[in-house]
């Protein structure tokens, strides 16, 4: 057996034992943890949930809806079909008045044009991208503004927010790498998204792939799931609903929590896309007992 075959055999045995999987190139540099069923599912799901089934390709019938119709009239795009209904569900209720929308990732301008045509007259659409070539899509007279910079650069994001914010909607369709997506969210959610607004991150399928998409231990999904937990901060270790019940003598007037806990209204997931809504006004939940 040659040295390379011996190394291969050794790594595949190590992989079976540890769950680590080898990628190409020098083996000692290229180990990664293979994605496995989430531990809580693996621990609790009944056999019926985990039985292997064959999932067929999705139907080829295009989605309906005005947003898809607008997007499909544009050249140069690629989007998962179910995003369109998701966007209509999440942004649609806000679009009863002109909105301010920021999109990270302009590429060839298809989605900027789609947003601008879909949102109510008078809306402001801002695109940012680190590629200077996107400057050609800047059309201030049409309410479309483009700025060039990196989505992980908090100072740049602050300048965009000062110029055009606060935004009702932020869509991150930029680099799809965990770190920069998290940096953008951290810079924008409290400081550039209006109360009652929504922050959407798409193409999160990347978070189940390898480097460069996963540049840190936590994926954007991990972060979004943690934000969903954080939304419940006031319940942590407080097993009495009376604390929030109208008219109850032990109802709490206030609780100290981290600020972010009181700012999350909703975290909504679909395949590869998540929408995190900001509360219109922070405050504890109210329970009514009849
Ligand atoms: C998927 S394309 C955007 C597509 C566009 N939203 C659409 O639907 O037509 C991603 C864009 O993000 C940009 N991008 C990648 N990494 C970035 C980063 N770190 N900061 C800013 N823009 C980035 C790329 O230059 C590219 O134009």
Coordinates of N, CA, C and O in Angstrom, one line a residue, residues 182-283:
X182 N -23.6 38.2 10.1 CA -23.8 38.5 11.5 C -23.4 40.0 11.8 O -24.0 40.7 12.5
X183 N -22.2 40.4 11.2 CA -21.7 41.8 11.5 C -22.7 42.8 10.9 O -23.0 43.8 11.6
X184 N -23.3 42.5 9.8 CA -24.3 43.5 9.2 C -25.5 43.5 10.1 O -26.0 44.6 10.4
X185 N -26.0 42.4 10.5 CA -27.2 42.4 11.4 C -26.9 43.2 12.7 O -27.7 44.0 13.1
X186 N -25.7 42.9 13.3 CA -25.3 43.6 14.5 C -25.3 45.1 14.3 O -25.6 45.9 15.2
X187 N -24.8 45.5 13.2 CA -24.6 47.0 12.9 C -26.0 47.6 12.6 O -26.2 48.8 12.9
X188 N -26.9 46.9 12.0 CA -28.1 47.5 11.4 C -29.4 47.3 12.3 O -30.2 48.2 12.3
X189 N -29.5 46.2 13.0 CA -30.8 45.9 13.5 C -31.3 46.9 14.5 O -32.5 47.4 14.4
X190 N -30.5 47.4 15.4 CA -31.0 48.4 16.4 C -30.8 49.8 15.9 O -31.6 50.7 16.2
X191 N -29.7 50.0 15.1 CA -29.4 51.4 14.7 C -29.9 51.8 13.4 O -29.8 53.0 13.1
X192 N -30.4 50.9 12.5 CA -30.8 51.4 11.2 C -32.2 50.8 10.8 O -32.7 51.3 9.8
X193 N -32.7 49.9 11.6 CA -34.0 49.3 11.2 C -35.1 50.0 12.1 O -34.9 50.1 13.3
X194 N -36.1 50.5 11.5 CA -37.1 51.3 12.3 C -37.9 50.3 13.2 O -38.1 49.1 12.8
X195 N -38.4 50.7 14.3 CA -39.3 49.9 15.1 C -40.4 49.4 14.2 O -41.0 50.1 13.4
X196 N -40.8 48.1 14.4 CA -41.8 47.5 13.5 C -41.3 47.1 12.2 O -42.1 46.5 11.4
X197 N -40.0 47.3 11.9 CA -39.5 46.9 10.6 C -39.0 45.4 10.6 O -39.1 44.7 11.6
X198 N -38.6 44.9 9.4 CA -38.2 43.5 9.3 C -36.8 43.4 8.6 O -36.5 44.1 7.7
X199 N -36.0 42.5 9.1 CA -34.7 42.2 8.6 C -34.6 40.8 8.1 O -34.9 39.8 8.8
X200 N -34.4 40.7 6.8 CA -34.5 39.4 6.1 C -33.1 39.0 5.6 O -32.4 39.8 5.0
X201 N -32.8 37.7 5.8 CA -31.5 37.2 5.3 C -31.8 36.0 4.4 O -32.4 35.1 4.8
X202 N -31.3 36.1 3.1 CA -31.6 35.0 2.2 C -30.4 34.2 1.8 O -29.3 34.5 2.2
X203 N -30.6 33.1 1.2 CA -29.6 32.1 0.7 C -28.8 31.5 1.9 O -27.6 31.3 1.8
X204 N -29.5 31.2 2.9 CA -28.9 30.6 4.1 C -28.6 29.1 3.9 O -28.0 28.5 4.8
X205 N -28.9 28.5 2.7 CA -28.4 27.2 2.4 C -26.9 27.1 2.6 O -26.3 26.1 2.9
X206 N -26.2 28.3 2.3 CA -24.8 28.3 2.4 C -24.3 28.0 3.8 O -23.2 27.5 4.0
X207 N -25.2 28.1 4.8 CA -24.8 27.9 6.2 C -24.6 26.4 6.5 O -24.1 26.0 7.5
X208 N -25.0 25.6 5.5 CA -24.8 24.1 5.7 C -23.7 23.6 4.8 O -23.6 22.4 4.6
X209 N -23.0 24.6 4.1 CA -21.9 24.2 3.3 C -20.6 24.3 4.0 O -20.6 24.5 5.3
X210 N -19.5 24.4 3.3 CA -18.2 24.4 3.9 C -17.7 25.9 3.9 O -18.3 26.8 3.4
X211 N -16.4 26.0 4.3 CA -15.7 27.3 4.1 C -15.7 27.6 2.6 O -15.7 26.6 1.8
X212 N -15.8 28.8 2.1 CA -15.8 30.1 3.0 C -17.1 30.5 3.6 O -17.1 31.5 4.3
X213 N -18.2 29.8 3.3 CA -19.5 30.2 3.8 C -19.6 30.2 5.3 O -20.1 31.1 5.9
X214 N -19.0 29.1 5.9 CA -19.0 29.0 7.3 C -17.6 29.4 7.8 O -16.6 28.6 7.8
X215 N -17.4 30.7 8.2 CA -16.1 31.2 8.6 C -16.0 31.3 10.1 O -15.1 31.8 10.6
X216 N -17.0 30.7 10.8 CA -16.9 30.7 12.2 C -17.8 29.6 12.7 O -18.6 29.0 12.0
X217 N -17.7 29.4 14.0 CA -18.4 28.2 14.6 C -20.0 28.4 14.4 O -20.6 27.4 14.1
X218 N -20.5 29.6 14.7 CA -21.9 29.7 14.6 C -22.4 30.2 13.2 O -21.8 31.1 12.6
X219 N -23.4 29.5 12.7 CA -23.9 29.9 11.4 C -24.9 31.1 11.6 O -25.3 31.4 12.8
X220 N -25.4 31.7 10.6 CA -26.4 32.7 10.8 C -27.7 32.1 11.3 O -28.4 32.7 12.1
X221 N -28.0 30.8 10.9 CA -29.1 30.1 11.5 C -29.0 30.0 13.0 O -29.9 30.1 13.8
X222 N -27.8 29.6 13.5 CA -27.5 29.5 14.9 C -27.9 30.8 15.6 O -28.5 30.8 16.6
X223 N -27.4 31.9 15.0 CA -27.6 33.2 15.5 C -29.1 33.5 15.6 O -29.7 34.0 16.6
X224 N -29.8 33.3 14.5 CA -31.3 33.5 14.4 C -32.0 32.7 15.4 O -33.0 33.2 16.1
X225 N -31.6 31.4 15.6 CA -32.3 30.6 16.6 C -32.0 31.1 18.0 O -32.9 31.1 18.9
X226 N -30.8 31.6 18.2 CA -30.5 32.2 19.5 C -31.3 33.5 19.8 O -31.8 33.8 20.9
X227 N -31.6 34.3 18.7 CA -32.4 35.5 18.9 C -33.9 35.1 19.2 O -34.5 35.7 20.0
X228 N -34.3 34.0 18.6 CA -35.7 33.5 19.0 C -35.7 33.1 20.4 O -36.7 33.3 21.1
X229 N -34.7 32.5 21.0 CA -34.6 32.2 22.4 C -34.6 33.5 23.2 O -35.3 33.6 24.2
X230 N -33.7 34.4 22.8 CA -33.6 35.7 23.5 C -34.9 36.4 23.7 O -35.1 37.1 24.6
X231 N -35.8 36.3 22.7 CA -37.1 36.9 22.7 C -37.9 36.5 24.0 O -38.8 37.1 24.4
X232 N -37.5 35.3 24.6 CA -38.2 34.8 25.7 C -37.4 35.1 27.0 O -37.7 34.5 28.0
X233 N -36.5 36.0 27.0 CA -35.6 36.3 28.2 C -36.4 36.4 29.5 O -36.0 35.9 30.5
X234 N -37.5 37.1 29.4 CA -38.2 37.4 30.6 C -38.9 36.1 31.2 O -39.3 36.2 32.4
X235 N -38.9 35.0 30.4 CA -39.4 33.8 31.0 C -38.3 32.9 31.6 O -38.6 31.9 32.2
X236 N -37.0 33.3 31.3 CA -35.9 32.4 31.8 C -36.0 32.3 33.3 O -35.9 33.3 34.0
X237 N -36.2 31.1 33.8 CA -36.1 30.8 35.2 C -37.3 31.5 36.0 O -37.2 31.8 37.2
X238 N -38.4 31.8 35.3 CA -39.5 32.5 35.9 C -40.8 31.7 35.6 O -41.6 32.1 34.8
X239 N -41.0 30.6 36.4 CA -42.1 29.7 36.0 C -43.4 30.1 36.5 O -44.2 29.2 36.9
X240 N -43.8 31.4 36.5 CA -45.1 31.8 37.0 C -45.7 32.7 36.0 O -45.2 33.8 35.8
X241 N -46.8 32.3 35.4 CA -47.4 33.2 34.4 C -48.1 34.4 35.1 O -48.3 35.4 34.4
X242 N -48.3 34.3 36.4 CA -48.9 35.5 37.1 C -48.0 36.7 37.0 O -48.4 37.8 37.1
X243 N -46.7 36.5 36.7 CA -45.8 37.6 36.6 C -46.2 38.5 35.4 O -45.8 39.7 35.4
X244 N -47.0 38.0 34.5 CA -47.4 38.8 33.4 C -48.9 38.9 33.2 O -49.5 39.4 32.2
X245 N -49.7 38.5 34.3 CA -51.1 38.4 34.2 C -51.8 39.7 34.7 O -51.5 40.1 35.8
X246 N -52.7 40.1 33.9 CA -53.5 41.4 34.2 C -54.2 41.2 35.5 O -54.8 40.2 35.8
X247 N -54.0 42.2 36.4 CA -54.8 42.3 37.6 C -54.2 41.4 38.7 O -54.6 41.4 39.9
X248 N -53.1 40.6 38.4 CA -52.6 39.7 39.5 C -51.7 40.5 40.4 O -50.9 41.3 39.9
X249 N -51.8 40.3 41.7 CA -50.9 41.1 42.6 C -49.4 40.9 42.4 O -48.6 41.7 42.7
X250 N -49.1 39.7 41.8 CA -47.6 39.5 41.6 C -47.2 39.8 40.2 O -46.1 39.5 39.8
X251 N -48.1 40.5 39.5 CA -47.7 41.0 38.1 C -46.5 41.9 38.3 O -46.5 42.8 39.1
X252 N -45.5 41.7 37.4 CA -44.3 42.5 37.5 C -44.4 43.8 36.7 O -45.0 43.8 35.6
X253 N -44.0 44.9 37.3 CA -44.1 46.2 36.6 C -43.0 46.3 35.6 O -43.1 47.0 34.6
X254 N -41.8 45.6 35.8 CA -40.7 45.8 34.9 C -39.7 44.6 35.2 O -39.7 44.1 36.3
X255 N -38.9 44.3 34.2 CA -37.8 43.3 34.4 C -36.6 43.8 33.6 O -36.8 44.3 32.5
X256 N -35.5 43.6 34.2 CA -34.3 44.0 33.4 C -33.8 42.8 32.6 O -33.7 41.7 33.0
X257 N -33.7 43.1 31.3 CA -33.2 42.1 30.3 C -32.2 42.7 29.4 O -32.1 44.0 29.4
X258 N -31.4 42.0 28.7 CA -30.6 42.6 27.7 C -31.5 43.3 26.7 O -32.6 42.8 26.4
X259 N -31.0 44.4 26.1 CA -31.9 45.2 25.3 C -32.4 44.4 24.1 O -33.6 44.5 23.7
X260 N -31.6 43.6 23.5 CA -32.0 42.9 22.3 C -33.3 42.0 22.6 O -34.1 41.8 21.7
X261 N -33.4 41.5 23.8 CA -34.5 40.6 24.1 C -35.8 41.3 23.9 O -36.8 40.7 23.5
X262 N -35.9 42.6 24.2 CA -37.2 43.3 24.1 C -37.4 43.8 22.7 O -38.4 44.5 22.5
X263 N -36.5 43.6 21.8 CA -36.6 44.2 20.5 C -37.0 43.2 19.4 O -37.3 43.6 18.3
X264 N -37.0 42.0 19.8 CA -37.4 40.9 18.7 C -38.9 40.7 18.8 O -39.4 40.3 19.9
X265 N -39.6 40.9 17.7 CA -41.0 40.6 17.7 C -41.3 39.2 17.2 O -42.2 38.5 17.7
X266 N -40.5 38.7 16.3 CA -40.8 37.5 15.6 C -39.6 37.0 14.8 O -38.9 37.8 14.3
X267 N -39.4 35.7 14.8 CA -38.3 35.1 13.9 C -39.0 34.1 13.1 O -39.6 33.1 13.6
X268 N -39.0 34.3 11.8 CA -39.7 33.4 10.9 C -38.8 32.7 9.9 O -37.9 33.4 9.3
X269 N -38.8 31.4 9.8 CA -37.9 30.6 9.0 C -38.6 30.0 7.8 O -39.7 29.5 8.0
X270 N -38.0 30.0 6.6 CA -38.3 29.0 5.6 C -37.0 28.5 5.0 O -36.0 29.0 5.4
X271 N -37.1 27.6 4.1 CA -35.9 27.0 3.6 C -34.9 28.1 3.1 O -35.3 28.9 2.2
X272 N -33.8 28.3 3.7 CA -32.7 29.2 3.3 C -33.0 30.7 3.5 O -32.3 31.5 3.0
X273 N -34.1 31.0 4.2 CA -34.4 32.4 4.4 C -35.0 32.6 5.8 O -35.8 31.7 6.3
X274 N -34.6 33.7 6.5 CA -35.2 34.0 7.8 C -35.5 35.5 7.8 O -34.9 36.3 7.2
X275 N -36.6 35.8 8.5 CA -37.1 37.1 8.7 C -37.2 37.4 10.2 O -37.9 36.7 10.9
X276 N -36.5 38.5 10.7 CA -36.5 38.8 12.1 C -37.1 40.2 12.2 O -36.6 41.2 11.7
X277 N -38.3 40.2 12.8 CA -39.1 41.5 12.9 C -38.7 42.2 14.2 O -38.6 41.6 15.3
X278 N -38.6 43.5 14.1 CA -38.3 44.3 15.3 C -39.6 44.8 15.9 O -40.6 45.2 15.2
X279 N -39.7 44.7 17.2 CA -41.0 45.1 17.9 C -41.2 46.6 17.6 O -40.3 47.4 17.6
X280 N -42.5 46.9 17.5 CA -42.9 48.3 17.4 C -42.5 49.1 18.7 O -42.1 50.2 18.7
X281 N -42.8 48.4 19.8 CA -42.4 49.0 21.1 C -42.1 47.9 22.1 O -42.9 46.9 22.2
X282 N -40.9 47.9 22.7 CA -40.5 46.9 23.7 C -41.5 46.8 24.9 O -42.1 47.9 25.2
X283 N -41.7 45.7 25.5 CA -42.5 45.6 26.7 C -42.8 44.1 26.9 O -42.6 43.3 26.1

